[in-house]
Each structure stands twice: as C-alpha cells, then as structure tokens.
Tab-separated table of C-alpha atoms and ligand atoms in Angstrom:
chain	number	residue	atom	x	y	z
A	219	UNK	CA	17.728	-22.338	14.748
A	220	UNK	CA	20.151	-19.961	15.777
A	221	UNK	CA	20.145	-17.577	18.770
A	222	UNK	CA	18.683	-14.648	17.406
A	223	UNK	CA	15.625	-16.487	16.725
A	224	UNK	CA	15.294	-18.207	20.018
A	225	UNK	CA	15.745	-14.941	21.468
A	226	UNK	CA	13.108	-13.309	19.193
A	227	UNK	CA	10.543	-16.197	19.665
A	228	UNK	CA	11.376	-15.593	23.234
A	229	UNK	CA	9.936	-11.724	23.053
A	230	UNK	CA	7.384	-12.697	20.453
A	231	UNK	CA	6.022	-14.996	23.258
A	232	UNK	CA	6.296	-12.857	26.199
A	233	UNK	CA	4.664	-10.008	24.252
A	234	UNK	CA	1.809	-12.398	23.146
A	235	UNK	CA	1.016	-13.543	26.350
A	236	UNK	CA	1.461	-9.777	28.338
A	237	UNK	CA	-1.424	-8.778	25.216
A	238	UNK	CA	-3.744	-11.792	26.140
A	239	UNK	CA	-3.449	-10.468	29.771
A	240	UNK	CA	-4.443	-7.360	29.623
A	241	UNK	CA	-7.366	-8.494	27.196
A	242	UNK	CA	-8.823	-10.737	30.473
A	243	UNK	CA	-8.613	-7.670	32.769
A	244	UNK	CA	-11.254	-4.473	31.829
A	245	UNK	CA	-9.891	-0.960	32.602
A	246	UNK	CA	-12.749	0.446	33.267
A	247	UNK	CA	-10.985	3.573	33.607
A	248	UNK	CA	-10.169	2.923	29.652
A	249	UNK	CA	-13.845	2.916	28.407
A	250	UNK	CA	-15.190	5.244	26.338
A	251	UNK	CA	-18.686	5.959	26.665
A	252	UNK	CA	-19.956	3.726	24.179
A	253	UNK	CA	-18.077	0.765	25.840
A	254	UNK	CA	-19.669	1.771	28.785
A	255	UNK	CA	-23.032	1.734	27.110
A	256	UNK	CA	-22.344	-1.481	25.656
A	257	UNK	CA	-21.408	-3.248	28.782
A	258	UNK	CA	-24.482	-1.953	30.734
A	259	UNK	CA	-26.889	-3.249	27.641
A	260	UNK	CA	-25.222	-6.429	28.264
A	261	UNK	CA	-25.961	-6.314	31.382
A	262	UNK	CA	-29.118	-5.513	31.227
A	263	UNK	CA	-29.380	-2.127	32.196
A	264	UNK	CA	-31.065	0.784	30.501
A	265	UNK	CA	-29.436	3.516	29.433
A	266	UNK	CA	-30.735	6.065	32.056
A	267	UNK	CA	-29.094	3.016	35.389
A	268	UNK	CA	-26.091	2.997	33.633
A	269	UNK	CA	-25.848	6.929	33.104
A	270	UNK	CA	-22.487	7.520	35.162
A	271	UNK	CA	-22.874	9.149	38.337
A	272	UNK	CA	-20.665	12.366	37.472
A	273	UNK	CA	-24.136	12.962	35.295
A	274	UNK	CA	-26.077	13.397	38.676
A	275	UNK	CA	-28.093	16.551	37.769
A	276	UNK	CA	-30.428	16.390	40.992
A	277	UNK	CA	-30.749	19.219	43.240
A	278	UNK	CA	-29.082	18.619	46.608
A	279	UNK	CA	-30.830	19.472	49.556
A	280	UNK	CA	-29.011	19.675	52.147
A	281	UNK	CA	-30.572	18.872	55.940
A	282	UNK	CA	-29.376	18.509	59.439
A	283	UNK	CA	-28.114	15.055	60.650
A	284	UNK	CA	-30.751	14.000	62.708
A	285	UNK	CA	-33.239	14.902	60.117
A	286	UNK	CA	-30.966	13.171	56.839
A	287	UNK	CA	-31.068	9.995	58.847
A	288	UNK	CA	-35.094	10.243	59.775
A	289	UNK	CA	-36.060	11.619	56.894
A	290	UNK	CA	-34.132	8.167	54.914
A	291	UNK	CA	-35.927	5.637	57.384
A	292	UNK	CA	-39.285	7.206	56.794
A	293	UNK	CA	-38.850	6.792	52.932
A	294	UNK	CA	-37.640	3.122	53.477
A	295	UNK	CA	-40.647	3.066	55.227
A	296	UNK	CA	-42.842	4.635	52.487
A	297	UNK	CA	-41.579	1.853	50.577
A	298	UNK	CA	-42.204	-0.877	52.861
A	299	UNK	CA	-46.261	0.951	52.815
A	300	UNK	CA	-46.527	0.546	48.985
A	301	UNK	CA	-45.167	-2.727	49.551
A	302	UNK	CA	-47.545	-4.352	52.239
A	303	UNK	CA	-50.192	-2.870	50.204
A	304	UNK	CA	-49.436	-4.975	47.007
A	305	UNK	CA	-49.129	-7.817	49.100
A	306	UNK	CA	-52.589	-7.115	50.366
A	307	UNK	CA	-54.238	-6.625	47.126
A	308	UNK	CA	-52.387	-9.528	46.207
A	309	UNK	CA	-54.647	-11.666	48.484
A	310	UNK	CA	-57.674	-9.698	48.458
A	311	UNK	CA	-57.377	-8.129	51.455
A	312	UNK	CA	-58.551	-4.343	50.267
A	313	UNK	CA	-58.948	-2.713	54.058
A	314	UNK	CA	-55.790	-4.184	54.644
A	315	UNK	CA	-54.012	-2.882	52.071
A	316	UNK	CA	-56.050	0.550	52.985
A	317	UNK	CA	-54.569	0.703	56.596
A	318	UNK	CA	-50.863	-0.093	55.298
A	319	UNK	CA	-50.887	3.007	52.692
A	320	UNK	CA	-52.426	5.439	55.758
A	321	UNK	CA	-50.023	4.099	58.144
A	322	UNK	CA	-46.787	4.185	56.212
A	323	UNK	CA	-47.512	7.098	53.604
A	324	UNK	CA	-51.208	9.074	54.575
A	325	UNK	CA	-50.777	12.770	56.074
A	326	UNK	CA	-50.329	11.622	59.833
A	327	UNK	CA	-46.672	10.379	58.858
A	328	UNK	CA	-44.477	12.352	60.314
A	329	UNK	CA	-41.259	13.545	59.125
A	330	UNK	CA	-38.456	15.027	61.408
A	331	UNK	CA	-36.922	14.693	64.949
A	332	UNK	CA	-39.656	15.776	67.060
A	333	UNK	CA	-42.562	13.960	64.849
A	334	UNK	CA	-43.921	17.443	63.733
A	335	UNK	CA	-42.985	17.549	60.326
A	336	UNK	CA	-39.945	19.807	61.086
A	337	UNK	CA	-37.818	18.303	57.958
A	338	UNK	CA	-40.200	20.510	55.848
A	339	UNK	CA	-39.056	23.946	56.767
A	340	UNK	CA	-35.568	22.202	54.963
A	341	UNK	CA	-37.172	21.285	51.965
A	342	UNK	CA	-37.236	23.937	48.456
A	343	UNK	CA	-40.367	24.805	47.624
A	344	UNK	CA	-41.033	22.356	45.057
A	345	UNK	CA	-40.014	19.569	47.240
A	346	UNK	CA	-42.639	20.408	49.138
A	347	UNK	CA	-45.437	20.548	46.545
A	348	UNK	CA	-44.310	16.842	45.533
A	349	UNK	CA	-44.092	16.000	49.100
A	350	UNK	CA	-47.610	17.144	49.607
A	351	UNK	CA	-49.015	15.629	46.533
A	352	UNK	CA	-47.605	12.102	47.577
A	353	UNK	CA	-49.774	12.049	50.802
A	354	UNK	CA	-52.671	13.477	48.777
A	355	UNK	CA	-52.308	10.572	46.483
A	356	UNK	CA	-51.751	8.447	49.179
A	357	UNK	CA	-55.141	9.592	50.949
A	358	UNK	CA	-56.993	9.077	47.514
A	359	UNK	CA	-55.407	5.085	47.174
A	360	UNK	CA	-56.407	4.386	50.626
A	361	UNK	CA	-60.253	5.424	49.462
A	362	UNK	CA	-60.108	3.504	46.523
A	363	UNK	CA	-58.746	0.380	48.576
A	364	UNK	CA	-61.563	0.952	50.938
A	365	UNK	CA	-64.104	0.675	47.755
A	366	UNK	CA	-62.583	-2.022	46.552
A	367	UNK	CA	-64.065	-3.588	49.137
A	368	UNK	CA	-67.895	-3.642	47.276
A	369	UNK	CA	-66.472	-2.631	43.760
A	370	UNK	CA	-63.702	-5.098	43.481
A	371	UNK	CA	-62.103	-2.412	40.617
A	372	UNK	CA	-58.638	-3.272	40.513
A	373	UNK	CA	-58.105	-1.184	37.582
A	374	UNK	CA	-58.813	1.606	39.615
A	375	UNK	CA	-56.548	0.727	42.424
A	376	UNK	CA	-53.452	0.245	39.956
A	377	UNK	CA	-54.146	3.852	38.569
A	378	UNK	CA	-53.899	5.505	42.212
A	379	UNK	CA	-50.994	3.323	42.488
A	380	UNK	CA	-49.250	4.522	40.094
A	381	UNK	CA	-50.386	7.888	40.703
A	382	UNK	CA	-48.624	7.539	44.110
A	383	UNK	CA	-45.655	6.344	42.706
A	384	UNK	CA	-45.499	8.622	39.996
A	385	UNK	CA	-45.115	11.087	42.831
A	386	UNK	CA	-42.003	9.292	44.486
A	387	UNK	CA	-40.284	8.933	40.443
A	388	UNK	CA	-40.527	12.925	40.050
A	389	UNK	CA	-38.955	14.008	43.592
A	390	UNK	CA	-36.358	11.604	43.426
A	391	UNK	CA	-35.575	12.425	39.667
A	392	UNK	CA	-35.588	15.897	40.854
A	393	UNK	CA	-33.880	15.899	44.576
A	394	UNK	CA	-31.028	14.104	46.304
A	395	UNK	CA	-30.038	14.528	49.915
A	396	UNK	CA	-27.178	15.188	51.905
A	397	UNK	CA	-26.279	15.651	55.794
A	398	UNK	CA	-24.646	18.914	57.113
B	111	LIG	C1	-40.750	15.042	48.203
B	111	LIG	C2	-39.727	14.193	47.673
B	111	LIG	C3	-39.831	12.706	47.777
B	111	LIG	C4	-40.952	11.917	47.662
B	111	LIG	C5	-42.372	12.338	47.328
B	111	LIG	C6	-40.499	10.568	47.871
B	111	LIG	N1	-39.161	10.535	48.110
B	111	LIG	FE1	-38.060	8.881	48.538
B	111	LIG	N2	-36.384	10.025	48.657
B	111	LIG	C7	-36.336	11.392	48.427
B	111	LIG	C8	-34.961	11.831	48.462
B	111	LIG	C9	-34.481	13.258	48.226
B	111	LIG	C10	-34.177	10.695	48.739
B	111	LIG	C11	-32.660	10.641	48.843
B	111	LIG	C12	-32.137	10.361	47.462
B	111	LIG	C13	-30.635	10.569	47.340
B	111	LIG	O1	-30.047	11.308	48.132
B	111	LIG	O2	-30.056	10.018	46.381
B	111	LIG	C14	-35.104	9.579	48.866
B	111	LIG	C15	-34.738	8.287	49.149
B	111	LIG	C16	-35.589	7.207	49.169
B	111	LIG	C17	-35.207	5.851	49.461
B	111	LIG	C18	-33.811	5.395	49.857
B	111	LIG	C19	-33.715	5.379	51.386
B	111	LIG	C20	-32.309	5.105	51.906
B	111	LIG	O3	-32.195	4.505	52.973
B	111	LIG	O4	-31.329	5.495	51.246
B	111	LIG	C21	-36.319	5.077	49.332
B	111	LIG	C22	-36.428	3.581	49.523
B	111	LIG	C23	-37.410	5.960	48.959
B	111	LIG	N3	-36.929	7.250	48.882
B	111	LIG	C24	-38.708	5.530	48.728
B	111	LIG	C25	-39.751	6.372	48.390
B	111	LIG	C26	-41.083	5.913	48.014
B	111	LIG	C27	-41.523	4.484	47.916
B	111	LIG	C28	-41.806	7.037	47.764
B	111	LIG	C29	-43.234	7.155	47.320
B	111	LIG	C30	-44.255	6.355	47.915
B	111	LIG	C31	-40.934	8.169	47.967
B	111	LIG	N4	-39.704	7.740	48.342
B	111	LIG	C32	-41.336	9.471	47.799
B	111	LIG	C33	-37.395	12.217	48.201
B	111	LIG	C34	-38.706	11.820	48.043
C-alpha cells in the first residue's frame, strides 16, 4: 500500500463515520412535514396532537392576571369535577357523582377574582354562549345522576357526559388564553 491510499482510506473512514453520526442525531429542525408526520404516527399520535404549534388557529383572549391565573385553576378544577364523577359512577355511587359535577362545574362556580363571575365581561361573545352551555349541561348530568339513582340508566348518564364534554372540546378548539 502506498501513502496515497493510506491517506485516502484515512478520509474514506473519517467521512464514513462523521455520516453514521449525524444519522444517530435527528435535526428536527431538518424535517419536512411528512417526516414530522411520520415520527408522530410512530409515536402514536394523531395527526391533529402532532399538528405543529405555529398552526395554532385559536382565538386569543386576552384577560387580566389575576383573572388568567383563576380562570386556569377553575378549569383544572372542572376537570378534577368530571373526574370524581367517573370515579363515582364507577362504584355506583350516583348522588355522589351528582354533588361532584354541581360542585366543580354547576352554575354556582364562580369564575373571577371577587367570586362574581367577573372573568365574563373578558370573554367574546361566543365564549360566553359555550361557557353558558357547559353549566347548562352540567345542571342536566347532575339530574340524570340523581335518577340514576331508581333508573340505574347508564346509557343516559354517558350521553350527558359527553354532552358536557363536548362543550369543553368546542371552546378549547375555538379559544386560547393569555395574561395582559
Ligand atoms: C368557555 C370556554 C371553555 C369551556 C366551556 C371549558 N374550557 Fe377549559 N379552557 C378554556 C381555555 C380558553 C383554556 C386555556 C387554553 C389555552 O390557553 O391553551 C382552558 C384550559 C383548560 C385546562 C388547562 C388548565 C391549565 O392549568 O393550563 C383544563 C384542564 C381545562 N381547560 C379543562 C376543562 C374541562 C374539563 C372543561 C369542561 C368540563 C372545560 N375546560 C371547559 C376554555 C374553556
């Protein structure tokens, strides 16, 4: 072998290696959309999770500190309702599970700093409606929990369910927040 070749096996290496690299490292920033896509199926994402964020079409609404912060613990709150009131169904326990959705989601929730529903007047229109329409829902589950107590209809009490939830999917498709 002569020293050309050692020297040109010695680049042929070094260039092999460098490729095999960058292969073991994802640049994210390098995917194309259908990579992206790809990786997110793999994943096991849908299509809509693994939409990227610049794709945001929601509405900001924008409220006042105070109120961004309340307004976030009452939803997490809203959630932890729907939640005790699986649990209670779950075991049978319909009054139960009645009294969770009226606590945590029925009309005497308040939203805002002072407890009278003052995040409203900061909410569009239509954020409104949707807002309204949850706690309607809401009243109409806790009813139908309440009868489940002689009917035993569970069928029933997963259609106001999802009713009720259907309500938190469309404002939250259509809104997002932000503090000013
Ligand atoms: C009237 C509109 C509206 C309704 C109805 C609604 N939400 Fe929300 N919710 C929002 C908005 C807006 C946000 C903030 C989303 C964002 O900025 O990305 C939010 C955020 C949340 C969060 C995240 C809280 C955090 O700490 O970030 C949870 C959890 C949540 N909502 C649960 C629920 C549940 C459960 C329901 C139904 C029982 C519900 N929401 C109904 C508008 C709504």
């Amino acid at each position: 072998m002569n020293k050309l070749t050692h020297c040109s096996l010695a680049v042929l290496f070094l260039t092999v290696s460098n490729a095999s690299m960058a292969e073991m490292s994802i640049d994210h920033s390098k995917m194309t959309q259908h990579d992206h896509e790809m990786m997110m199926k793999h994943l096991g994402m849908s299509k809509e999770e693994s939409a990227p964020v610049v794709d945001d079409q929601r509405e900001l609404v924008l409220f006042p500190e105070a109120e961004y912060h309340l307004t976030l613990r009452n939803m997490r709150d809203h959630l932890r309702g729907v939640n005790l009131a699986l649990m209670n169904v779950a075991s049978g326990d319909y009054v139960q599970a009645a009294e969770a959705i009226e606590q945590h989601l029925g009309f005497g929730n308040s939203h805002g700093a002072n407890g009278l529903h003052s995040a409203r007047e900061f909410m569009p229109p239509g954020m409104q409606m949707l807002g309204h329409g949850m706690h309607t829902k809401a009243n109409a589950l806790a009813i139908t929990l309440r009868d489940a107590e002689i009917t035993e209809d569970s069928q029933e009490i997963f259609s106001k369910m999802a009713d009720l939830t259907s309500q938190c999917v469309a404002c939250h498709d259509a809104y997002r927040l932000g503090a000013e």
